[in-house]
mmCIF file of C-alpha atoms in Angstrom:
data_model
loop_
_atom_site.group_PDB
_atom_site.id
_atom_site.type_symbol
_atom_site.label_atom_id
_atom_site.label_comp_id
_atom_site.label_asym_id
_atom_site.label_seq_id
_atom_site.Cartn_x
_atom_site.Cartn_y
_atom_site.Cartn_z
ATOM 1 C CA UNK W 279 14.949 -26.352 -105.238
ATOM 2 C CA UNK W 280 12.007 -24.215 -103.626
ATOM 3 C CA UNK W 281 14.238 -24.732 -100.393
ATOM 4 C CA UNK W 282 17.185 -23.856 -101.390
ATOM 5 C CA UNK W 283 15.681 -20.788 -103.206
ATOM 6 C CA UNK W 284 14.176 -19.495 -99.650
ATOM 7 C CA UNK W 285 17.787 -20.339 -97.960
ATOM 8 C CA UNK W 286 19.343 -17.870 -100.300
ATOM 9 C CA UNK W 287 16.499 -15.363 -100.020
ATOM 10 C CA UNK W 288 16.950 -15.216 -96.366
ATOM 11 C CA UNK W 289 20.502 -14.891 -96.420
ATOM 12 C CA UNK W 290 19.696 -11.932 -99.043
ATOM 13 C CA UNK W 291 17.601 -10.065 -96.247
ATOM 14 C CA UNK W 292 20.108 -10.778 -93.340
ATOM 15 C CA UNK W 293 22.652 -9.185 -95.387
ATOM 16 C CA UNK W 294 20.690 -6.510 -96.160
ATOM 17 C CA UNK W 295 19.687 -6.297 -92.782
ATOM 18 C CA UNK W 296 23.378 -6.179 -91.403
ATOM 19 C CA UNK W 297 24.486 -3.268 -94.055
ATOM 20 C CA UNK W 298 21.249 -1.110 -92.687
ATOM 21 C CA UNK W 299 22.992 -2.105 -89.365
ATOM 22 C CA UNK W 300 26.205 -0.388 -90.431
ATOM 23 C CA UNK W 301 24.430 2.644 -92.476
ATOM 24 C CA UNK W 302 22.685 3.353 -89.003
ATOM 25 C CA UNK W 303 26.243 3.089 -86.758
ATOM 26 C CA UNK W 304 28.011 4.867 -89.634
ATOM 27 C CA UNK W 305 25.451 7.898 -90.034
ATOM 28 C CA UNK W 306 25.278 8.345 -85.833
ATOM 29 C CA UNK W 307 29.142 8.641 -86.289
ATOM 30 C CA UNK W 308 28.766 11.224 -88.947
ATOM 31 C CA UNK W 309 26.135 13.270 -86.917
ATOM 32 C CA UNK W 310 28.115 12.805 -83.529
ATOM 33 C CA UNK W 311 30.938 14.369 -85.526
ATOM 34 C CA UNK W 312 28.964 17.348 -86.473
ATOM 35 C CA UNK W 313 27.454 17.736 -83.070
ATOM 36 C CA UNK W 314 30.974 17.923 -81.697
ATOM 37 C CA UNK W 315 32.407 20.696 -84.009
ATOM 38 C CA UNK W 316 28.963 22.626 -83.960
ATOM 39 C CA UNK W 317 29.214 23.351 -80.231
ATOM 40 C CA UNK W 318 33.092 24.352 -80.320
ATOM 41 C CA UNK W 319 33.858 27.863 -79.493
ATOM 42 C CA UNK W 320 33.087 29.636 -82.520
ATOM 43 C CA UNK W 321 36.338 31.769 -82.776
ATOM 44 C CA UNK W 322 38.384 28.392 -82.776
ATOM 45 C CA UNK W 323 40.513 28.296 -80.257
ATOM 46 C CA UNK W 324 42.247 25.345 -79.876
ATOM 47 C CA UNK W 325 42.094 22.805 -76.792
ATOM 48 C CA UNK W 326 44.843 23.490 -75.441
ATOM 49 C CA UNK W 327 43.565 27.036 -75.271
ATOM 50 C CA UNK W 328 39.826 26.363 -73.751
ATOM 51 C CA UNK W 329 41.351 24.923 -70.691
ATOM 52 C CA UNK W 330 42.932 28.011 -69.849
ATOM 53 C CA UNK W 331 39.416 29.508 -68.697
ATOM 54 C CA UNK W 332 39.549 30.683 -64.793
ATOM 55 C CA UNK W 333 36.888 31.422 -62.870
ATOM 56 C CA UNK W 334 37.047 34.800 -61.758
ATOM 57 C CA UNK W 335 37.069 36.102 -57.749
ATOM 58 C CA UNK W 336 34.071 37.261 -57.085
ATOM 59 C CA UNK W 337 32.957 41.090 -57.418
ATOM 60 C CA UNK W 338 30.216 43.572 -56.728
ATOM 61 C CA UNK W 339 27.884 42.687 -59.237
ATOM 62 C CA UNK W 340 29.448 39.357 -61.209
ATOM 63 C CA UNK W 341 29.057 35.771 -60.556
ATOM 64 C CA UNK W 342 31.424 33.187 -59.036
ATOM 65 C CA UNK W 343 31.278 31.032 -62.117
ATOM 66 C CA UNK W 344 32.042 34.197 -64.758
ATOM 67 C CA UNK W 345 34.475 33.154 -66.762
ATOM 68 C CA UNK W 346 37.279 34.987 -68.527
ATOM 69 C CA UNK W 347 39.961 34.572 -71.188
ATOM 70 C CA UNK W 348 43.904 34.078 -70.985
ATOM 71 C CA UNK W 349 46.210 37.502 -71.614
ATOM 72 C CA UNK W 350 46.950 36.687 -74.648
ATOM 73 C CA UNK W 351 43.495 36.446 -76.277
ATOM 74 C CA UNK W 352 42.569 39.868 -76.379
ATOM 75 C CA UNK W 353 38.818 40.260 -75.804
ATOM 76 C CA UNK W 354 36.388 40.293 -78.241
ATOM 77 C CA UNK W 355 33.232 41.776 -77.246
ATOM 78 C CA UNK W 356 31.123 38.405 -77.602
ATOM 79 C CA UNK W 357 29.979 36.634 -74.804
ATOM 80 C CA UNK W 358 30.327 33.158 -73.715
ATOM 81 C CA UNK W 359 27.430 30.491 -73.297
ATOM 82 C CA UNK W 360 26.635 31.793 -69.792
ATOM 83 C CA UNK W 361 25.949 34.967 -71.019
ATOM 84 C CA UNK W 362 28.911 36.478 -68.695
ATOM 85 C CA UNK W 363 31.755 38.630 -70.342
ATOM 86 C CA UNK W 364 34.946 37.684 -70.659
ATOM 87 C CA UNK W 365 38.630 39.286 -68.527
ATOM 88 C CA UNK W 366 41.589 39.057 -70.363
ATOM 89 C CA UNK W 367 44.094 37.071 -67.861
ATOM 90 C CA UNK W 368 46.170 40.157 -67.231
ATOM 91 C CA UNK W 369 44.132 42.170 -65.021
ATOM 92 C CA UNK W 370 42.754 39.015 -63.122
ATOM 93 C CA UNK W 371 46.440 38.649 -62.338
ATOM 94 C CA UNK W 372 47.440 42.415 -61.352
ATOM 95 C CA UNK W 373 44.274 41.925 -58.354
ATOM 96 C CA UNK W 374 45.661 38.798 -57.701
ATOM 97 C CA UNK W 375 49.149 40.325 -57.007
ATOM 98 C CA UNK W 376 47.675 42.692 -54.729
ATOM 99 C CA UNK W 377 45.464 40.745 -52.686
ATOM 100 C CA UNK W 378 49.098 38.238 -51.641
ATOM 101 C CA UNK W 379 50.841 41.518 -51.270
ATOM 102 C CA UNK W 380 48.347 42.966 -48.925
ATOM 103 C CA UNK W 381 48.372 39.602 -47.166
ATOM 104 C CA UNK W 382 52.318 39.704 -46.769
ATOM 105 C CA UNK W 383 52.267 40.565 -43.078
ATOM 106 C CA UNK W 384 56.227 42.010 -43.266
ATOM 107 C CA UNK W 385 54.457 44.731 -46.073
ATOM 108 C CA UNK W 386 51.388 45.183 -43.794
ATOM 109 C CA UNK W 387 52.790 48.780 -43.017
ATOM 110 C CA UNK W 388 53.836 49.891 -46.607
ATOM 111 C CA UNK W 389 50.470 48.180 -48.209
ATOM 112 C CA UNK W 390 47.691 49.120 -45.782
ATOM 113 C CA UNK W 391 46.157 52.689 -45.097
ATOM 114 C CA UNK W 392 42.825 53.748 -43.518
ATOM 115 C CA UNK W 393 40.438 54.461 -45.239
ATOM 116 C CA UNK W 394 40.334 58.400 -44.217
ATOM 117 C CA UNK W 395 38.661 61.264 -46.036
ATOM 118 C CA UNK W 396 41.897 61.803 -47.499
ATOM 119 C CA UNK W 397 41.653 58.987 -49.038
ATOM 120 C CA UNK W 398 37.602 59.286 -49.925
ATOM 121 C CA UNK W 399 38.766 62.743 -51.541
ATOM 122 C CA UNK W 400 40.639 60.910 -53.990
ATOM 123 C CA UNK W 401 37.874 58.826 -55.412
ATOM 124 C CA UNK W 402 35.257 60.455 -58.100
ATOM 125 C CA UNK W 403 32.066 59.750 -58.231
ATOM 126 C CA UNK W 404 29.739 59.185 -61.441
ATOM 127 C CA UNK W 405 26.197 57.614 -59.828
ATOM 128 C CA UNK W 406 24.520 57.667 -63.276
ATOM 129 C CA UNK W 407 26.597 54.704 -64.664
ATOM 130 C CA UNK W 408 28.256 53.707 -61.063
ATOM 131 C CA UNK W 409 32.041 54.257 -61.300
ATOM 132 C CA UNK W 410 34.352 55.410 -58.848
ATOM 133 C CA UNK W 411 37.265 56.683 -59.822
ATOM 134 C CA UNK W 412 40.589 57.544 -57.704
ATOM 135 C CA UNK W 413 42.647 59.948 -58.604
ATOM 136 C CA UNK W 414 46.604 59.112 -58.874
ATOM 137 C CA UNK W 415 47.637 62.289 -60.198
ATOM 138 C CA UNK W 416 50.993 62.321 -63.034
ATOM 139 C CA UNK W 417 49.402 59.188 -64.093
ATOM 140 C CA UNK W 418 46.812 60.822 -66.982
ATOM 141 C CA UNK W 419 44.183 61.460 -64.299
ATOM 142 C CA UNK W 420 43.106 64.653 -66.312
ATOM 143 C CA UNK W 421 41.850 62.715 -69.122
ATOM 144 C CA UNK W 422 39.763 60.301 -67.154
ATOM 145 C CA UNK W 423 38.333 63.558 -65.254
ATOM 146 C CA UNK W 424 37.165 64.437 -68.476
ATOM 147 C CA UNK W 425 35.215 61.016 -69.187
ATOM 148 C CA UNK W 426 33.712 61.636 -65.942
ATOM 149 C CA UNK W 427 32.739 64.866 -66.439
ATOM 150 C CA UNK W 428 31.341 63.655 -70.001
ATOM 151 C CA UNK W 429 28.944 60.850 -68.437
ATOM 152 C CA UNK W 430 27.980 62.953 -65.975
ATOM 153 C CA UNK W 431 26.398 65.266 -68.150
ATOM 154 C CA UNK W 432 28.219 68.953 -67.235
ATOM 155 C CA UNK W 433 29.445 68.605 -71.109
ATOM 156 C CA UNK W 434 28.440 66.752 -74.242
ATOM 157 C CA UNK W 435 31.808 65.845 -75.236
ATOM 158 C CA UNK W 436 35.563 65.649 -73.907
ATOM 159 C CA UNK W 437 36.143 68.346 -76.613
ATOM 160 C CA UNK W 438 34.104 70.724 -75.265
ATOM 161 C CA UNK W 439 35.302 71.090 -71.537
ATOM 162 C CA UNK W 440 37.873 73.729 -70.845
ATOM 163 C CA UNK W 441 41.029 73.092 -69.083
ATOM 164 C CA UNK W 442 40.213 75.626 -66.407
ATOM 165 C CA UNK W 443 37.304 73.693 -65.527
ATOM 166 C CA UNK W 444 38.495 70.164 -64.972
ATOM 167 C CA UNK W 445 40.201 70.255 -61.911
ATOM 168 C CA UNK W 446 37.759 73.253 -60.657
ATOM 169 C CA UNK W 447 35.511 70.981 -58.650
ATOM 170 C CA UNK W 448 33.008 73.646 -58.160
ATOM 171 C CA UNK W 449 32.451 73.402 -61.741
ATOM 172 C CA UNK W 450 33.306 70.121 -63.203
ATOM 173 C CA UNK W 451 30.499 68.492 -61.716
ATOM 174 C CA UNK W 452 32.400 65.635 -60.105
ATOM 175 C CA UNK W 453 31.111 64.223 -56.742
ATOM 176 C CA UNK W 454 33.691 63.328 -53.932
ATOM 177 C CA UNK W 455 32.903 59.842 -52.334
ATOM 178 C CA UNK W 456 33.507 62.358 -49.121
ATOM 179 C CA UNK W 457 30.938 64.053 -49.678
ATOM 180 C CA UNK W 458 28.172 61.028 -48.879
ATOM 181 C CA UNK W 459 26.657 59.653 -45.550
ATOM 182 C CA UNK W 460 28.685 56.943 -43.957
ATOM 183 C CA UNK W 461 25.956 54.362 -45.269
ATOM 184 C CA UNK W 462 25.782 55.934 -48.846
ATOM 185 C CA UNK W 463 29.924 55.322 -49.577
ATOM 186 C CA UNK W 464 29.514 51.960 -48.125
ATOM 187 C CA UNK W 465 26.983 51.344 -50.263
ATOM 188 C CA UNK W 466 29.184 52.802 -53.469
ATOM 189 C CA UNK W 467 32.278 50.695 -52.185
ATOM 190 C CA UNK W 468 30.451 47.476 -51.709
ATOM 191 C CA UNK W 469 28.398 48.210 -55.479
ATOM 192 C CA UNK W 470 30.179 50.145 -58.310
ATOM 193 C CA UNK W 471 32.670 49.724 -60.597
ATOM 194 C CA UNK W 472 35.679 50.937 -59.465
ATOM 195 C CA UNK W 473 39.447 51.221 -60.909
ATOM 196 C CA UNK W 474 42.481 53.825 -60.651
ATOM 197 C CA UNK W 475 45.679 53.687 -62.868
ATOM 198 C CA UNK W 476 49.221 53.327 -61.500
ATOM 199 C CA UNK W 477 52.847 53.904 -63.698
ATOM 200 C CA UNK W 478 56.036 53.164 -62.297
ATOM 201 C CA UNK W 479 56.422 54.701 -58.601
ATOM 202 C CA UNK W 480 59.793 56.720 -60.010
ATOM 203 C CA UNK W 481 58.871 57.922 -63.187
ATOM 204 C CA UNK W 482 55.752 59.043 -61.312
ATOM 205 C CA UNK W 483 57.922 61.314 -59.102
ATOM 206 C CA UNK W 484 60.179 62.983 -61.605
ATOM 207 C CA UNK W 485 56.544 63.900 -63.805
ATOM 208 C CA UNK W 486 55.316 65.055 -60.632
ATOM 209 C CA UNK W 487 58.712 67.332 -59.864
ATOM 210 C CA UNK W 488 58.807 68.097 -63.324
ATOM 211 C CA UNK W 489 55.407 69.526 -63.337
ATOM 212 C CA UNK W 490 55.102 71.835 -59.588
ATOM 213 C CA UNK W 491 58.559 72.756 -59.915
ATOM 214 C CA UNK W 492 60.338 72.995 -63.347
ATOM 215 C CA UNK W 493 57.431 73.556 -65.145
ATOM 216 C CA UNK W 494 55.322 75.479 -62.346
ATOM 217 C CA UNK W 495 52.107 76.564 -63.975
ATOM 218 C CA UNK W 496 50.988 80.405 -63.071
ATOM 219 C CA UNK W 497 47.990 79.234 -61.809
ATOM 220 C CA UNK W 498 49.822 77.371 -59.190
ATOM 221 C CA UNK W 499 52.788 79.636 -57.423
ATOM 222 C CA UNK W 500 52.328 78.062 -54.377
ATOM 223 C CA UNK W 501 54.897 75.056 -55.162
ATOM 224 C CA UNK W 502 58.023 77.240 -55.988
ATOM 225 C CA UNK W 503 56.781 80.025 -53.479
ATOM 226 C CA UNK W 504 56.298 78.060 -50.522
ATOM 227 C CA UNK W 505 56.926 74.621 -50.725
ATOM 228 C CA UNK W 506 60.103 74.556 -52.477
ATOM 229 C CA UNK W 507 61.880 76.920 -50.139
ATOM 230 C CA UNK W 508 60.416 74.766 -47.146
ATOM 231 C CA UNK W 509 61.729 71.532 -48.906
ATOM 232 C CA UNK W 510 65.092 73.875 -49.206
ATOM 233 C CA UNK W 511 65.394 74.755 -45.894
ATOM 234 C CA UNK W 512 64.861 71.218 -44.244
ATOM 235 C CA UNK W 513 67.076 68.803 -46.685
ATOM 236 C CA UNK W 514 69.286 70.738 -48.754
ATOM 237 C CA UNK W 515 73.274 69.461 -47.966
ATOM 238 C CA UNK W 516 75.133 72.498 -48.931
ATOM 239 C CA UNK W 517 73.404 75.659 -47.517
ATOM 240 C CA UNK W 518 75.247 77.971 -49.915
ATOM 241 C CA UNK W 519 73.777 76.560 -53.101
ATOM 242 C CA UNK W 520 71.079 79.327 -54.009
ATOM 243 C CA UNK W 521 69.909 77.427 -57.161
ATOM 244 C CA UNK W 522 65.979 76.575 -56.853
ATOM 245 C CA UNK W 523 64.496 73.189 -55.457
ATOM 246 C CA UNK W 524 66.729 70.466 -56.832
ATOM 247 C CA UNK W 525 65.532 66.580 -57.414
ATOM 248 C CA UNK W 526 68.216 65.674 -54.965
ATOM 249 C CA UNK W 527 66.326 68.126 -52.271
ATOM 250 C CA UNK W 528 62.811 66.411 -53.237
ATOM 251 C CA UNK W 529 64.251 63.080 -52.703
ATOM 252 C CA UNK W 530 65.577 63.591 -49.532
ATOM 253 C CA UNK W 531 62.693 64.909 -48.342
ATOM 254 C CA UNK W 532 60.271 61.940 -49.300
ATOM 255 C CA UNK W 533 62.535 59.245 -48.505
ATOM 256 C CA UNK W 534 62.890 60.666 -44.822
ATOM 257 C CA UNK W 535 61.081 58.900 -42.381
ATOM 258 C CA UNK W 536 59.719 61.856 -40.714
ATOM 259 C CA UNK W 537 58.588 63.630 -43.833
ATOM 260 C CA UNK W 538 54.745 63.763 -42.533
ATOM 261 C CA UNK W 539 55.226 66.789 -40.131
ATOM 262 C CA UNK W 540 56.157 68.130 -43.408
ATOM 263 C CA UNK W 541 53.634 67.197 -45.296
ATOM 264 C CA UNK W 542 50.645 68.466 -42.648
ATOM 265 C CA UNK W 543 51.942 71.798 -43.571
ATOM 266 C CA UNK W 544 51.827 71.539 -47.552
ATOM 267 C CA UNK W 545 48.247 69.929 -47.002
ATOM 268 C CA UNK W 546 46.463 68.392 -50.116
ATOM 269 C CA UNK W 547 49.025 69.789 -52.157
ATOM 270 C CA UNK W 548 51.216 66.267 -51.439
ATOM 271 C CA UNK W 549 48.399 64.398 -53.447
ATOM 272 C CA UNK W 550 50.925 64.692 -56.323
ATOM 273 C CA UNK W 551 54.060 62.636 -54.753
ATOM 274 C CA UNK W 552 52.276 60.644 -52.336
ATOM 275 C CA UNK W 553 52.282 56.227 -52.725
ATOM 276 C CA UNK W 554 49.618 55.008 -54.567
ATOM 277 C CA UNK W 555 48.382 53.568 -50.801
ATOM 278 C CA UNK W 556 47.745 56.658 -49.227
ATOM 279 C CA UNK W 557 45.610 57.983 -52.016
ATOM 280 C CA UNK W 558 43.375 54.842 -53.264
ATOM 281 C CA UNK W 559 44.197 52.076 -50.466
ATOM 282 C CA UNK W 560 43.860 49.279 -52.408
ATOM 283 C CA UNK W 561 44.069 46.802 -49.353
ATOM 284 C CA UNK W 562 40.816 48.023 -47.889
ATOM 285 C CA UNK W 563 39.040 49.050 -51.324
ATOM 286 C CA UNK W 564 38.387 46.157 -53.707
ATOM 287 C CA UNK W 565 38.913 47.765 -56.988
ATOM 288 C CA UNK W 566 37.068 45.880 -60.032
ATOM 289 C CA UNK W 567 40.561 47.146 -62.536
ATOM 290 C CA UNK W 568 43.690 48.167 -61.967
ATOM 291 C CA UNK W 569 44.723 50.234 -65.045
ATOM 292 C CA UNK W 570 48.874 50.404 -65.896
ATOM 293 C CA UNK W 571 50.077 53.795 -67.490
ATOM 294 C CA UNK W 572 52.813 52.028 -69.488
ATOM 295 C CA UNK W 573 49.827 50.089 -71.353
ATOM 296 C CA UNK W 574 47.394 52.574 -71.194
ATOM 297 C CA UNK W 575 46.589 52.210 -75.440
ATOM 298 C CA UNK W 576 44.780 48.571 -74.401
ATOM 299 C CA UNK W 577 43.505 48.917 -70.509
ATOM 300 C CA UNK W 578 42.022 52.606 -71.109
ATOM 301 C CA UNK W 579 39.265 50.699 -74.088
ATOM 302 C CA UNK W 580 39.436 47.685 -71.628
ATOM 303 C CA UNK W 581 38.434 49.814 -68.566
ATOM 304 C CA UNK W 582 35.897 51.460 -70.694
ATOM 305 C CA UNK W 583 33.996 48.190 -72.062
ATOM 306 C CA UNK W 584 34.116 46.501 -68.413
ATOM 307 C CA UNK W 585 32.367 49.910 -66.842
ATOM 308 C CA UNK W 586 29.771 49.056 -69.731
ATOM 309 C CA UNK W 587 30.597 52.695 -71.086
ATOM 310 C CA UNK W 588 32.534 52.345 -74.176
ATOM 311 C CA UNK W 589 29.440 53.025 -76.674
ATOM 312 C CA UNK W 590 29.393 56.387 -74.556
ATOM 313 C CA UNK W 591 32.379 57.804 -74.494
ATOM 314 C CA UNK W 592 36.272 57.262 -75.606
ATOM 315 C CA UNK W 593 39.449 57.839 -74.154
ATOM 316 C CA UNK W 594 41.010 60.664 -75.569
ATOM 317 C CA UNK W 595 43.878 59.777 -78.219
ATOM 318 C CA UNK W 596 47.369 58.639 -76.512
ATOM 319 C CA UNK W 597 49.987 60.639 -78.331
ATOM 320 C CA UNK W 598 52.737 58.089 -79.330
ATOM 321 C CA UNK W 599 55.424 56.586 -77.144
ATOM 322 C CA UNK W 600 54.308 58.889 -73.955
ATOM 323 C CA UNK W 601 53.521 55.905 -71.910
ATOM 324 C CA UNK W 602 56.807 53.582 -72.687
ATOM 325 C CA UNK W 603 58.788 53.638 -69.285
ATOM 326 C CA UNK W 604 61.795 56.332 -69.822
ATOM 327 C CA UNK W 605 64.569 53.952 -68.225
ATOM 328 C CA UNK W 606 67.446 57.027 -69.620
ATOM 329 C CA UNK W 607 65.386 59.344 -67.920
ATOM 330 C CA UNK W 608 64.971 57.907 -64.457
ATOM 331 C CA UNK W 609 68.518 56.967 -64.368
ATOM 332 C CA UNK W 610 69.582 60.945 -65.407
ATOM 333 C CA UNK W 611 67.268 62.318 -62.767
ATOM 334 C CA UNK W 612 68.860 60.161 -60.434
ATOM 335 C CA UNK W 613 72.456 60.807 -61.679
ATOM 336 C CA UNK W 614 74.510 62.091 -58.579
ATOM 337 C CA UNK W 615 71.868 61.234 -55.520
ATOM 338 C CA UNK W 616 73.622 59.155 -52.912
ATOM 339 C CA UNK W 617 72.592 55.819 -52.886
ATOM 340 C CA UNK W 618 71.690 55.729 -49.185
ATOM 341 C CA UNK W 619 68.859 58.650 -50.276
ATOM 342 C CA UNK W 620 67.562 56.417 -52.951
ATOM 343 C CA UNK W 621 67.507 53.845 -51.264
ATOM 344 C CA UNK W 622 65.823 55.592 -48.319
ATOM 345 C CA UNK W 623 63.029 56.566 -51.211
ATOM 346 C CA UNK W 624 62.639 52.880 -52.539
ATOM 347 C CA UNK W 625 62.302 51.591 -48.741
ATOM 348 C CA UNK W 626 59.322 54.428 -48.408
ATOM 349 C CA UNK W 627 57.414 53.382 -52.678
ATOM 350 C CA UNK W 628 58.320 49.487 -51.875
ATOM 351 C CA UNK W 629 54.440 48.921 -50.932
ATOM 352 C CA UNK W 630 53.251 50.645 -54.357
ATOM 353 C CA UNK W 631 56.126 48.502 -56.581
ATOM 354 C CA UNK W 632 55.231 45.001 -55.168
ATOM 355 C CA UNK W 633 51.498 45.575 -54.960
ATOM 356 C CA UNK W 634 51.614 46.680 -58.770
ATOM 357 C CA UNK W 635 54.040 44.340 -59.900
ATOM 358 C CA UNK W 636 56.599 46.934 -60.493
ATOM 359 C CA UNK W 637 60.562 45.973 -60.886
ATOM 360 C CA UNK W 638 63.195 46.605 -57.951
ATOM 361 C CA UNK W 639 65.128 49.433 -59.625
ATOM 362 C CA UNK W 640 68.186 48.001 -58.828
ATOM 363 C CA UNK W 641 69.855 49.767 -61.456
ATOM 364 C CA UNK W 642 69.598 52.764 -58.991
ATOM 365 C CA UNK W 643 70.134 50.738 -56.141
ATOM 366 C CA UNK W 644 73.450 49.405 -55.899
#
């Protein structure tokens, strides 16, 4: 019996043994499982999601292995484990986009430009928070002047600045890139934070003929009083039309080949209706973000947060709808303009809409 008793107690404690066994396996599970879903991303996104991460082309000043978020997710602010911010997909594309383009050997002479002092004239500088800027003007370069001029310190707020002052650079206290040594623009180039913004190549003309020559502002009689006529005189078709400068006239006389003997004599006035090339060169110049007018409402914060200036200053308010693309608009202006002008204008802008991802108007084409 006293056998038999110690059989059965032993098969008691192997049992018991065996569940502690299982109690062990079962509670690892249970931790393993909370160990997993601690160290998910904490806005939970989904798998499917996560491996969408890209690792960004290196800039000035970021890591090969930052990583950045998908277009869709729109960013958050929060940073990921390596302490790197994130880059919504969009913009990681538009650079993309432009670095094939400028590598498209058939586009080499509509995508490339030296980079002259025409071009460093273009591009703003703010040293105290490292930002170039280049100007596109008709593309809301006046409010981003005024940001400038805001973290430079000439004025405490965008509010405050007058509208004489802004484009007076003897008072707006805006630095030309021109105005450095060789070794000191090199040395902004290769470090800061740069960006410009670009709207459809088009649209961008008709604001810009809209503005010197319908519009004319007092302050600036020099487009209808000399410019104008000399546009006039050189591509006007019927020489007894007495009207003023026409869009018809304007287009003529960018899409002609030999427009730049022209242009020497109208100077830096041709800023306004020159390609996006010739002002920024974004071949030579690697630019950190390319900003799009048509949405302006989410890359003006973006642009802000990546410069590591948003808790500084804001982008003045966007009235509503004025950065939708006008399709009604561009097809009035061009209303009547033979398509062999037109196209003679596309052939000149083709560099600025493939390197910004901008559609063929063939609407106006054929």
């Amino acid at each position: 019996r006293a056998v038999g008793w110690l059989t059965c107690d032993n098969m008691h404690h192997q049992w018991l043994l065996l569940a502690a066994c299982f109690w062990v396996i079962f509670m690892f599970m249970v931790a393993s499982k909370f160990i997993t879903l601690t160290f998910k991303d904490p806005d939970g996104y989904s798998t499917k999601q996560e491996l969408l991460f890209l690792t960004a082309v290196p800039e000035a000043g970021r890591s090969a292995e930052e990583k950045h978020f998908p277009g869709e997710l729109k960013p958050t602010g929060k940073m990921l484990g390596d302490s790197q911010p994130v880059q919504p997909l969009v913009y990681l594309e538009r650079l993309e986009l432009i670095r094939n383009v400028c590598r498209d050997e058939a586009l080499r002479n509509l995508s490339h430009t030296a980079v002259s002092k025409f071009v460093l004239d273009r591009i703003f500088v703010c040293d105290k928070h490292k930002i170039l800027f280049c100007q596109t003007p008709k593309v809301g370069n006046t409010q981003w002047k005024k940001v400038l001029i805001v973290l430079n310190g000439v004025f405490p707020s965008i509010e405050e600045i007058p509208e004489n002052v802004v484009h007076d650079h003897e008072k707006n206290g805006l630095p030309r890139l021109s105005s450095f040594s060789e070794a000191e623009i090199q040395k902004r180039l290769k470090t800061y934070f740069k960006f410009f913004i670009v709207r459809d190549p088009f649209e961008r003309l008709i604001s810009a003929f809209k503005d010197k020559f319908v519009h004319n502002p007092r302050f600036e009689p020099w487009y209808r009083h000399e410019i104008a006529p000399g546009i006039i005189r050189k591509y006007r078709k019927n020489r007894t039309e007495t009207r003023g400068i026409q869009f018809e006239d304007f287009v003529r006389y960018l899409g002609d080949p030999n427009h730049r003997w022209l242009d020497l004599q109208f100077g830096d006035h041709i800023i306004h209706w020159v390609t996006y090339v010739e002002l920024c060169a974004p071949c030579e110049i690697k630019y950190s973000v390319i900003g799009h007018h048509e949405t302006l409402e989410e890359d003006a914060p973006y642009i802000l947060r990546e410069a590591g200036i948003d808790h500084l200053v804001s982008y003045p308010t966007i009235p509503p709808g004025i950065t939708v693309y006008n399709r009604t608009k561009v097809q009035s202006y061009f209303l009547g303009i033979s398509k062999r002008d037109i196209r003679r204008l596309y052939t000149r802008f083709e560099g600025d809409f493939k390197l910004f991802g901008y559609q063929k108007p063939d609407f106006l084409l054929n």
